[in-house]
Amino acid sequence: MANLNNSGEREQWGSKIGFILAAAGSAVGLGNLWKFPYMAGKNGGGAFVLVYFIILFLVGFTLMLAEIVLGRYTQLNAIGAYRKIGKKWAFVGALGVLAGFLILSFYSVVGGWVIAYLVKTLTGALNVTDAEVLGNMFGKLISGTTEPIFYHALFMIATFLIVLGGIGGGIEKSSKILMPGLFVMIIVLAIRSMTLPGAVEGIKYLLVPDFSKINIDVVLDALGQVFFSLSLGMGCMITYGSYLSKDSNIPESAVTIPLIDTGVALLAGLAVLPAVFAFGFEPSAGPGLIFITFPAVFAQMPFGTLFEIMFFILVLFAALSSSISLLEVCVAYVVDEWKMNRKVATVSLAFVIFLLGIPASLSFGPWAHITLLPGKGFFDTFDFIASNILLPLGGLLLCIVVGWIWGTDNAIKEATNEGQLEFKFASFWAFLVKYVGPVAIGIVFIRSLLG
Ligand code: PHE
């Protein structure tokens, strides 16, 4: 049976910490380690980080709670959950599944680069200190045809094998071991990076905002990044919340998960940008930033190769604990709504998403000249549509559904386990969901449409 355990009940997380780790595992991934540093580098450093924090506080925590609560209340997948609140809202869930589909296609391409780098480290091919050589090496990898697609396929295969294992089996167990390991590793890296000669400039770049750099593009990128990094706006936390038991503490989880996620993103920024300045790279180098910078940092460390192997293994697992949640949203939908066999659903979805990722991969090489949106090839277009449009739009509609249709009183009742739990900020949260969320997201959208 679909998403049910042997006794016919909906599967549930094995423990409270199991859910937090799995949800944090979904949130923490390439969004933090790969995308946050390059987005910050591209958008003026501190200016981006400041806007990111403002959006995190206004909508990040708020929507995290809204999604988890909606999931646990309905015990359904993203579309089913919205439908249960009102038939005509099912399309919001469908938008989310579509976003997950798109994101996974290019996410898996980057996941493939991580595997490729792991292989290169193991074979000693990365044992270079020259920054320019490292830059060329990355360029050569992503502009290729068969090599990046091969690794993209490997990443996709790993993703669906874990999802086939089911919720408790695959997702929960791996998160328990690997998340703490990643945390320690990234702290070591940040320390090394910040103590390199010339690193201070990078620390300043990341932490001291230059207000003149803030414009609507920076705000839209930061908005998209908050949603992307927290796995919000596409029903991922609805799906994970649907496997939560009725006695879990949702308000606490909704604070803990964003805090862990933001901590990792900031540490990743502190591991990358100081080194970027120390080695004389360009902060605006784009998607390749971490792949060029990290090997250069490792080359400056005792036992660098050993650390590098461990590091890429951990990044790979962080990426997988996110990619499985992206696939899980799509699978849960097909299984719950179309009553499709879970195995068949998983394998066929993974295959179609793999195909969609191929043009994303080729857009760094043979198809670089093809643009879908102004100045954006397949990869950037998929990312832009999913992260900067579909996810915030999903978030806006989530605010409307939870704040106005289902109603914040009902939501708070669910969040406090019918009044058994304390939720100090309940009325402030209600205000944020009903007014601040929709207005803030709406303004950013309208402003960026006006250009
Ligand atoms: N949050 C994940 C990351 O930062 C990516 C993701 C987005 C996962 C949306 C699920 C849903 O890597």
CSV table of C-alpha atoms and ligand atoms in Angstrom, one decimal:
chain,number,residue,atom,x,y,z
A,1,MET,CA,0.0,0.0,0.0
A,2,ALA,CA,1.0,3.5,-0.7
A,3,ASN,CA,3.0,5.4,2.0
A,4,LEU,CA,1.5,3.0,4.6
A,5,ASN,CA,3.3,0.6,6.9
A,6,ASN,CA,2.7,-3.1,7.4
A,7,SER,CA,-0.2,-2.5,9.7
A,8,GLY,CA,-1.9,-0.2,7.2
A,9,GLU,CA,-1.3,3.0,9.0
A,10,ARG,CA,0.4,6.0,7.5
A,11,GLU,CA,4.1,5.7,8.0
A,12,GLN,CA,5.5,7.9,10.8
A,13,TRP,CA,8.9,9.2,11.8
A,14,GLY,CA,10.6,6.9,14.3
A,15,SER,CA,11.3,9.7,16.8
A,16,LYS,CA,11.0,13.4,17.3
A,17,ILE,CA,14.7,14.0,16.5
A,18,GLY,CA,14.1,11.8,13.4
A,19,PHE,CA,11.7,14.3,12.0
A,20,ILE,CA,13.9,17.3,12.8
A,21,LEU,CA,16.9,15.7,11.3
A,22,ALA,CA,15.0,14.7,8.2
A,23,ALA,CA,13.4,18.1,7.7
A,24,ALA,CA,16.8,19.8,8.4
A,25,GLY,CA,18.3,17.3,6.0
A,26,SER,CA,15.9,18.4,3.4
A,27,ALA,CA,16.6,22.1,4.1
A,28,VAL,CA,20.4,21.8,4.4
A,29,GLY,CA,21.9,20.9,1.0
A,30,LEU,CA,23.4,22.4,-2.1
A,31,GLY,CA,21.2,25.4,-1.4
A,32,ASN,CA,23.4,26.2,1.6
A,33,LEU,CA,26.7,24.9,0.5
A,34,TRP,CA,26.7,25.7,-3.2
A,35,LYS,CA,24.0,28.3,-3.9
A,36,PHE,CA,24.2,30.6,-0.9
A,37,PRO,CA,27.9,31.5,-1.3
A,38,TYR,CA,27.5,32.1,-5.1
A,39,MET,CA,24.3,34.1,-4.7
A,40,ALA,CA,25.9,36.2,-2.0
A,41,GLY,CA,29.0,36.6,-4.2
A,42,LYS,CA,26.9,37.6,-7.2
A,43,ASN,CA,24.6,40.0,-5.3
A,44,GLY,CA,27.1,42.2,-3.4
A,45,GLY,CA,27.8,40.1,-0.3
A,46,GLY,CA,26.6,41.8,2.9
A,47,ALA,CA,23.7,43.5,1.1
A,48,PHE,CA,22.4,40.1,0.0
A,49,VAL,CA,22.9,38.6,3.5
A,50,LEU,CA,21.0,41.4,5.1
A,51,VAL,CA,18.0,41.2,2.8
A,52,TYR,CA,18.1,37.4,3.3
A,53,PHE,CA,17.9,37.8,7.0
A,54,ILE,CA,15.0,40.2,6.8
A,55,ILE,CA,13.0,37.9,4.6
A,56,LEU,CA,14.0,34.9,6.8
A,57,PHE,CA,12.5,36.6,9.8
A,58,LEU,CA,9.4,37.9,8.1
A,59,VAL,CA,8.4,34.9,6.1
A,60,GLY,CA,10.9,32.0,6.6
A,61,PHE,CA,9.9,30.9,10.1
A,62,THR,CA,6.3,31.7,9.5
A,63,LEU,CA,5.9,29.6,6.4
A,64,MET,CA,7.9,26.7,7.9
A,65,LEU,CA,5.3,26.5,10.7
A,66,ALA,CA,2.4,26.9,8.3
A,67,GLU,CA,3.6,24.1,6.0
A,68,ILE,CA,4.3,21.6,8.8
A,69,VAL,CA,1.0,22.3,10.5
A,70,LEU,CA,-0.9,21.9,7.3
A,71,GLY,CA,0.8,18.6,6.6
A,72,ARG,CA,0.2,17.1,10.1
A,73,TYR,CA,-3.4,18.2,10.1
A,74,THR,CA,-4.3,16.7,6.8
A,75,GLN,CA,-1.9,13.7,6.9
A,76,LEU,CA,-1.7,14.1,3.1
A,77,ASN,CA,0.7,14.9,0.3
A,78,ALA,CA,0.9,18.5,-0.9
A,79,ILE,CA,-2.0,18.4,-3.4
A,80,GLY,CA,-4.2,16.3,-1.1
A,81,ALA,CA,-3.6,18.7,1.8
A,82,TYR,CA,-4.6,21.8,-0.2
A,83,ARG,CA,-7.7,19.9,-1.5
A,84,LYS,CA,-8.7,19.0,2.0
A,85,ILE,CA,-8.9,22.7,2.9
A,86,GLY,CA,-10.8,23.5,-0.3
A,87,LYS,CA,-11.2,21.8,-3.6
A,88,LYS,CA,-10.2,24.8,-5.7
A,89,TRP,CA,-6.9,25.1,-3.9
A,90,ALA,CA,-5.5,21.8,-5.0
A,91,PHE,CA,-3.7,23.6,-7.8
A,92,VAL,CA,-1.3,25.2,-5.2
A,93,GLY,CA,-0.1,21.7,-4.4
A,94,ALA,CA,0.2,21.0,-8.1
A,95,LEU,CA,2.4,24.1,-8.6
A,96,GLY,CA,4.6,22.8,-5.8
A,97,VAL,CA,5.0,19.4,-7.4
A,98,LEU,CA,5.9,21.1,-10.6
A,99,ALA,CA,8.5,23.2,-8.8
A,100,GLY,CA,10.0,20.1,-7.2
A,101,PHE,CA,10.2,18.4,-10.5
A,102,LEU,CA,12.0,21.4,-12.1
A,103,ILE,CA,14.4,21.9,-9.1
A,104,LEU,CA,15.4,18.3,-9.0
A,105,SER,CA,16.3,18.3,-12.7
A,106,PHE,CA,19.1,20.9,-12.2
A,107,TYR,CA,19.8,20.0,-8.6
A,108,SER,CA,20.9,16.6,-9.8
A,109,VAL,CA,23.2,18.1,-12.3
A,110,VAL,CA,25.1,19.9,-9.5
A,111,GLY,CA,24.9,16.8,-7.4
A,112,GLY,CA,26.6,15.1,-10.3
A,113,TRP,CA,29.4,17.7,-10.2
A,114,VAL,CA,29.9,16.8,-6.5
A,115,ILE,CA,30.3,13.1,-7.4
A,116,ALA,CA,32.7,14.0,-10.1
A,117,TYR,CA,34.8,16.1,-7.7
A,118,LEU,CA,34.8,13.2,-5.2
A,119,VAL,CA,36.1,10.9,-7.9
A,120,LYS,CA,38.7,13.5,-8.9
A,121,THR,CA,39.9,13.8,-5.3
A,122,LEU,CA,40.2,10.0,-5.0
A,123,THR,CA,42.2,9.7,-8.1
A,124,GLY,CA,44.5,12.5,-7.2
A,125,ALA,CA,43.5,14.7,-10.2
A,126,LEU,CA,42.6,17.6,-7.9
A,127,ASN,CA,46.0,17.7,-6.3
A,128,VAL,CA,46.8,21.1,-7.7
A,129,THR,CA,47.3,24.4,-5.9
A,130,ASP,CA,47.2,26.7,-8.9
A,131,ALA,CA,44.0,28.6,-8.9
A,132,GLU,CA,43.8,29.0,-12.6
A,133,VAL,CA,44.3,25.3,-13.2
A,134,LEU,CA,41.5,24.6,-10.8
A,135,GLY,CA,39.2,27.0,-12.6
A,136,ASN,CA,39.9,25.4,-16.0
A,137,MET,CA,39.4,22.0,-14.6
A,138,PHE,CA,35.9,22.9,-13.4
A,139,GLY,CA,35.1,24.6,-16.7
A,140,LYS,CA,36.2,21.5,-18.6
A,141,LEU,CA,34.0,19.3,-16.5
A,142,ILE,CA,30.7,21.2,-16.8
A,143,SER,CA,31.1,22.1,-20.4
A,144,GLY,CA,31.5,18.5,-21.4
A,145,THR,CA,28.8,16.3,-22.7
A,146,THR,CA,29.0,12.7,-21.5
A,147,GLU,CA,31.0,13.2,-18.3
A,148,PRO,CA,28.6,15.6,-16.5
A,149,ILE,CA,25.5,13.7,-17.8
A,150,PHE,CA,27.0,10.4,-16.6
A,151,TYR,CA,27.5,11.9,-13.1
A,152,HIS,CA,24.0,13.4,-13.2
A,153,ALA,CA,22.6,10.0,-13.9
A,154,LEU,CA,24.6,8.5,-10.9
A,155,PHE,CA,23.2,11.2,-8.6
A,156,MET,CA,19.6,10.5,-9.8
A,157,ILE,CA,20.1,6.7,-9.3
A,158,ALA,CA,21.3,7.3,-5.8
A,159,THR,CA,18.3,9.5,-5.1
A,160,PHE,CA,15.7,7.1,-6.2
A,161,LEU,CA,17.3,4.1,-4.5
A,162,ILE,CA,17.0,5.9,-1.2
A,163,VAL,CA,13.5,7.0,-1.8
A,164,LEU,CA,12.6,3.4,-2.6
A,165,GLY,CA,13.7,2.5,0.9
A,166,GLY,CA,10.8,4.5,2.3
A,167,ILE,CA,10.6,7.2,4.9
A,168,GLY,CA,11.9,5.7,8.1
A,169,GLY,CA,14.3,3.3,6.4
A,170,GLY,CA,16.2,5.5,4.1
A,171,ILE,CA,15.6,9.2,4.9
A,172,GLU,CA,15.7,9.1,8.7
A,173,LYS,CA,18.6,6.8,9.3
A,174,SER,CA,21.1,8.5,7.0
A,175,SER,CA,20.3,12.0,8.3
A,176,LYS,CA,21.1,11.0,11.9
A,177,ILE,CA,24.7,10.2,11.2
A,178,LEU,CA,25.6,12.6,8.4
A,179,MET,CA,24.2,16.0,9.5
A,180,PRO,CA,26.4,16.4,12.5
A,181,GLY,CA,29.4,15.3,10.5
A,182,LEU,CA,28.8,17.9,7.9
A,183,PHE,CA,28.4,20.6,10.6
A,184,VAL,CA,31.8,19.8,12.1
A,185,MET,CA,33.5,19.7,8.7
A,186,ILE,CA,32.2,23.0,7.5
A,187,ILE,CA,33.4,24.7,10.8
A,188,VAL,CA,36.9,23.3,10.2
A,189,LEU,CA,36.8,24.7,6.7
A,190,ALA,CA,35.5,28.1,7.7
A,191,ILE,CA,38.3,28.4,10.2
A,192,ARG,CA,40.9,27.5,7.7
A,193,SER,CA,39.5,29.8,5.1
A,194,MET,CA,39.2,32.8,7.5
A,195,THR,CA,42.8,32.5,8.7
A,196,LEU,CA,44.3,32.6,5.1
A,197,PRO,CA,46.3,35.7,4.4
A,198,GLY,CA,44.0,38.3,2.8
A,199,ALA,CA,40.8,36.6,4.1
A,200,VAL,CA,39.6,39.6,6.1
A,201,GLU,CA,38.4,41.3,2.9
A,202,GLY,CA,36.1,38.4,2.2
A,203,ILE,CA,34.7,38.4,5.8
A,204,LYS,CA,34.0,42.0,5.4
A,205,TYR,CA,32.4,41.5,2.0
A,206,LEU,CA,30.0,38.9,3.4
A,207,LEU,CA,29.1,40.6,6.7
A,208,VAL,CA,29.3,44.3,6.1
A,209,PRO,CA,26.4,45.4,3.9
A,210,ASP,CA,26.9,48.0,1.2
A,211,PHE,CA,23.4,49.5,1.0
A,212,SER,CA,24.0,50.9,-2.5
A,213,LYS,CA,24.1,47.3,-3.8
A,214,ILE,CA,20.5,46.6,-2.8
A,215,ASN,CA,18.1,46.6,-5.7
A,216,ILE,CA,15.0,44.6,-6.7
A,217,ASP,CA,17.1,41.9,-8.4
A,218,VAL,CA,19.0,41.3,-5.2
A,219,VAL,CA,15.7,41.2,-3.2
A,220,LEU,CA,14.1,38.8,-5.6
A,221,ASP,CA,17.2,36.5,-5.5
A,222,ALA,CA,17.2,36.7,-1.7
A,223,LEU,CA,13.5,35.8,-1.6
A,224,GLY,CA,14.0,32.9,-3.9
A,225,GLN,CA,17.0,31.8,-1.9
A,226,VAL,CA,15.1,31.8,1.4
A,227,PHE,CA,12.5,29.5,-0.1
A,228,PHE,CA,15.0,27.3,-1.9
A,229,SER,CA,17.2,26.9,1.1
A,230,LEU,CA,14.4,26.2,3.6
A,231,SER,CA,12.6,23.8,1.2
A,232,LEU,CA,9.5,26.0,1.4
A,233,GLY,CA,6.8,26.9,-1.0
A,234,MET,CA,6.4,23.6,-2.8
A,235,GLY,CA,4.8,21.4,-0.2
A,236,CYS,CA,8.0,19.6,0.9
A,237,MET,CA,7.4,20.4,4.6
A,238,ILE,CA,3.7,19.6,4.1
A,239,THR,CA,4.7,16.1,3.0
A,240,TYR,CA,7.2,15.6,5.7
A,241,GLY,CA,4.8,17.1,8.3
A,242,SER,CA,2.2,14.6,7.2
A,243,TYR,CA,4.3,11.8,8.6
A,244,LEU,CA,4.5,13.5,12.0
A,245,SER,CA,2.7,12.0,15.0
A,246,LYS,CA,0.0,14.0,16.7
A,247,ASP,CA,2.0,14.6,19.9
A,248,SER,CA,5.0,16.3,18.2
A,249,ASN,CA,6.0,19.8,19.0
A,250,ILE,CA,5.6,21.8,15.8
A,251,PRO,CA,6.4,25.3,17.0
A,252,GLU,CA,9.7,24.1,18.3
A,253,SER,CA,10.6,22.4,15.0
A,254,ALA,CA,9.6,25.4,13.0
A,255,VAL,CA,12.2,27.4,14.8
A,256,THR,CA,15.0,24.8,15.0
A,257,ILE,CA,15.0,23.9,11.3
A,258,PRO,CA,15.5,27.4,9.9
A,259,LEU,CA,18.1,28.1,12.6
A,260,ILE,CA,20.2,25.0,11.6
A,261,ASP,CA,19.7,25.8,7.9
A,262,THR,CA,20.8,29.4,8.2
A,263,GLY,CA,23.7,28.4,10.4
A,264,VAL,CA,25.1,26.1,7.8
A,265,ALA,CA,24.5,28.7,5.0
A,266,LEU,CA,26.4,31.3,6.9
A,267,LEU,CA,29.3,28.9,7.7
A,268,ALA,CA,29.4,27.9,4.1
A,269,GLY,CA,29.7,31.6,3.1
A,270,LEU,CA,32.4,32.1,5.7
A,271,ALA,CA,34.2,29.0,4.3
A,272,VAL,CA,34.0,30.2,0.7
A,273,LEU,CA,34.2,34.0,0.4
A,274,PRO,CA,37.3,34.7,2.6
A,275,ALA,CA,39.1,32.2,0.5
A,276,VAL,CA,37.8,33.7,-2.7
A,277,PHE,CA,39.5,37.0,-1.7
A,278,ALA,CA,42.6,35.3,-0.4
A,279,PHE,CA,43.2,33.5,-3.7
A,280,GLY,CA,42.1,36.4,-5.9
A,281,PHE,CA,39.1,34.7,-7.5
A,282,GLU,CA,36.0,36.7,-8.5
A,283,PRO,CA,33.1,36.6,-5.9
A,284,SER,CA,30.7,36.8,-8.8
A,285,ALA,CA,32.1,33.7,-10.5
A,286,GLY,CA,28.7,32.0,-10.5
A,287,PRO,CA,27.7,28.4,-10.0
A,288,GLY,CA,31.3,27.2,-10.0
A,289,LEU,CA,32.4,29.3,-7.0
A,290,ILE,CA,32.7,26.5,-4.4
A,291,PHE,CA,34.2,24.0,-6.9
A,292,ILE,CA,37.0,26.4,-7.7
A,293,THR,CA,37.5,27.7,-4.1
A,294,PHE,CA,37.3,24.6,-1.9
A,295,PRO,CA,40.0,22.6,-3.6
A,296,ALA,CA,42.3,25.6,-3.3
A,297,VAL,CA,41.6,25.8,0.4
A,298,PHE,CA,42.2,22.1,0.9
A,299,ALA,CA,45.5,22.4,-0.9
A,300,GLN,CA,46.5,24.8,2.0
A,301,MET,CA,45.7,22.3,4.7
A,302,PRO,CA,47.7,19.5,6.3
A,303,PHE,CA,46.1,16.2,5.3
A,304,GLY,CA,44.2,18.3,2.7
A,305,THR,CA,43.3,15.4,0.5
A,306,LEU,CA,41.9,13.4,3.3
A,307,PHE,CA,39.7,16.3,4.4
A,308,GLU,CA,38.7,16.9,0.9
A,309,ILE,CA,37.5,13.3,0.4
A,310,MET,CA,35.5,13.5,3.7
A,311,PHE,CA,34.1,16.9,2.7
A,312,PHE,CA,32.8,15.9,-0.7
A,313,ILE,CA,31.3,12.7,0.8
A,314,LEU,CA,29.4,14.9,3.3
A,315,VAL,CA,28.3,17.4,0.7
A,316,LEU,CA,27.1,14.5,-1.4
A,317,PHE,CA,25.0,13.2,1.5
A,318,ALA,CA,23.6,16.6,2.3
A,319,ALA,CA,22.7,17.0,-1.4
A,320,LEU,CA,21.0,13.5,-1.3
A,321,SER,CA,19.0,14.2,1.8
A,322,SER,CA,17.6,17.2,0.0
A,323,SER,CA,17.1,15.6,-3.4
A,324,ILE,CA,15.2,12.7,-1.8
A,325,SER,CA,12.7,15.2,-0.4
A,326,LEU,CA,12.3,16.7,-3.8
A,327,LEU,CA,11.6,13.3,-5.3
A,328,GLU,CA,9.4,12.3,-2.3
A,329,VAL,CA,7.0,15.2,-2.9
A,330,CYS,CA,6.5,14.1,-6.5
A,331,VAL,CA,6.2,10.4,-5.5
A,332,ALA,CA,3.8,11.0,-2.6
A,333,TYR,CA,1.6,12.9,-5.0
A,334,VAL,CA,1.5,10.2,-7.7
A,335,VAL,CA,1.1,7.4,-5.1
A,336,ASP,CA,-1.6,9.2,-3.0
A,337,GLU,CA,-3.5,10.7,-5.9
A,338,TRP,CA,-3.1,8.3,-8.8
A,339,LYS,CA,-2.9,5.2,-6.6
A,340,MET,CA,0.2,4.3,-8.5
A,341,ASN,CA,2.6,1.6,-7.1
A,342,ARG,CA,5.3,3.3,-5.1
A,343,LYS,CA,8.2,1.6,-6.8
A,344,VAL,CA,6.9,2.2,-10.3
A,345,ALA,CA,6.2,5.9,-9.4
A,346,THR,CA,9.6,6.4,-8.0
A,347,VAL,CA,11.5,4.9,-10.9
A,348,SER,CA,9.5,6.5,-13.7
A,349,LEU,CA,9.6,10.0,-12.1
A,350,ALA,CA,13.3,9.7,-11.5
A,351,PHE,CA,13.8,8.8,-15.2
A,352,VAL,CA,11.7,11.8,-16.5
A,353,ILE,CA,13.5,14.2,-14.2
A,354,PHE,CA,16.8,12.8,-15.3
A,355,LEU,CA,15.9,13.6,-19.0
A,356,LEU,CA,14.8,17.1,-18.1
A,357,GLY,CA,18.2,17.6,-16.4
A,358,ILE,CA,20.1,16.8,-19.6
A,359,PRO,CA,19.5,20.2,-21.3
A,360,ALA,CA,20.3,21.9,-18.0
A,361,SER,CA,23.7,20.2,-18.0
A,362,LEU,CA,24.3,20.9,-21.7
A,363,SER,CA,23.6,24.6,-21.2
A,364,PHE,CA,27.1,24.9,-19.7
A,365,GLY,CA,28.6,23.5,-22.8
A,366,PRO,CA,27.3,22.6,-26.3
A,367,TRP,CA,24.0,24.3,-25.7
A,368,ALA,CA,25.4,27.4,-24.0
A,369,HIS,CA,24.2,29.6,-26.9
A,370,ILE,CA,20.5,28.7,-26.4
A,371,THR,CA,18.7,31.1,-24.1
A,372,LEU,CA,15.1,30.7,-22.9
A,373,LEU,CA,14.8,33.9,-20.8
A,374,PRO,CA,17.0,36.9,-21.6
A,375,GLY,CA,20.6,35.9,-20.8
A,376,LYS,CA,19.5,32.6,-19.3
A,377,GLY,CA,20.1,29.1,-20.7
A,378,PHE,CA,18.2,26.0,-19.6
A,379,PHE,CA,19.9,25.7,-16.2
A,380,ASP,CA,19.4,29.3,-15.2
A,381,THR,CA,15.9,29.4,-16.6
A,382,PHE,CA,14.8,26.3,-14.6
A,383,ASP,CA,16.4,27.7,-11.5
A,384,PHE,CA,14.8,31.2,-12.0
A,385,ILE,CA,11.3,29.9,-12.7
A,386,ALA,CA,11.3,27.4,-9.9
A,387,SER,CA,13.2,29.3,-7.1
A,388,ASN,CA,12.3,32.9,-7.8
A,389,ILE,CA,8.8,32.5,-9.2
A,390,LEU,CA,7.1,29.1,-8.3
A,391,LEU,CA,8.4,28.8,-4.7
A,392,PRO,CA,7.5,32.4,-3.6
A,393,LEU,CA,4.2,32.1,-5.4
A,394,GLY,CA,3.5,28.8,-3.6
A,395,GLY,CA,4.4,30.6,-0.4
A,396,LEU,CA,2.0,33.5,-1.1
A,397,LEU,CA,-0.8,31.1,-1.8
A,398,LEU,CA,0.1,29.1,1.3
A,399,CYS,CA,-0.3,32.2,3.4
A,400,ILE,CA,-3.8,32.8,1.9
A,401,VAL,CA,-4.9,29.2,2.3
A,402,VAL,CA,-3.7,28.9,5.9
A,403,GLY,CA,-4.3,32.5,7.0
A,404,TRP,CA,-7.7,33.1,5.4
A,405,ILE,CA,-9.3,29.9,4.2
A,406,TRP,CA,-8.4,27.3,6.8
A,407,GLY,CA,-8.0,30.1,9.3
A,408,THR,CA,-5.2,30.8,11.8
A,409,ASP,CA,-7.4,29.7,14.8
A,410,ASN,CA,-7.6,26.2,13.3
A,411,ALA,CA,-3.9,26.2,12.5
A,412,ILE,CA,-3.0,27.3,16.0
A,413,LYS,CA,-5.2,24.7,17.5
A,414,GLU,CA,-3.3,22.1,15.5
A,415,ALA,CA,0.1,23.6,16.2
A,416,THR,CA,-0.5,23.5,20.0
A,417,ASN,CA,-1.9,20.0,19.9
A,418,GLU,CA,-5.3,21.3,20.9
A,419,GLY,CA,-4.0,23.7,23.4
A,420,GLN,CA,-1.6,21.3,25.2
A,421,LEU,CA,1.5,23.0,24.0
A,422,GLU,CA,2.7,26.5,24.7
A,423,PHE,CA,3.1,28.7,21.6
A,424,LYS,CA,4.0,32.1,22.8
A,425,PHE,CA,4.1,33.8,19.5
A,426,ALA,CA,0.8,32.5,18.2
A,427,SER,CA,-0.9,35.8,17.6
A,428,PHE,CA,2.2,37.3,16.1
A,429,TRP,CA,2.5,34.4,13.8
A,430,ALA,CA,-1.1,34.7,12.8
A,431,PHE,CA,-0.4,38.4,11.9
A,432,LEU,CA,2.6,37.4,9.8
A,433,VAL,CA,0.7,34.7,7.9
A,434,LYS,CA,-2.3,36.8,7.2
A,435,TYR,CA,-0.8,40.1,6.3
A,436,VAL,CA,3.0,40.4,6.3
A,437,GLY,CA,3.7,37.2,4.2
A,438,PRO,CA,1.2,37.9,1.3
A,439,VAL,CA,2.0,41.7,1.2
A,440,ALA,CA,5.8,41.3,1.3
A,441,ILE,CA,5.9,38.6,-1.4
A,442,GLY,CA,3.3,40.5,-3.5
A,443,ILE,CA,5.3,43.7,-3.4
A,444,VAL,CA,8.5,41.9,-4.5
A,445,PHE,CA,6.7,40.3,-7.3
A,446,ILE,CA,5.1,43.5,-8.5
A,447,ARG,CA,8.3,45.5,-8.2
A,448,SER,CA,10.3,42.9,-10.2
A,449,LEU,CA,7.6,42.7,-12.9
A,450,LEU,CA,7.8,46.5,-13.3
A,451,GLY,CA,11.6,46.1,-13.6
B,1,PHE,N1,16.6,23.1,0.5
B,1,PHE,C1,17.3,22.3,-0.3
B,1,PHE,C2,18.8,22.8,-0.3
B,1,PHE,O1,19.0,23.9,0.2
B,1,PHE,C3,16.8,22.2,-1.7
B,1,PHE,C4,15.3,22.0,-1.7
B,1,PHE,C5,14.4,22.9,-2.2
B,1,PHE,C6,14.8,20.8,-1.2
B,1,PHE,C7,13.1,22.7,-2.2
B,1,PHE,C8,13.5,20.5,-1.2
B,1,PHE,C9,12.6,21.5,-1.7
B,1,PHE,O2,19.6,22.2,-0.9
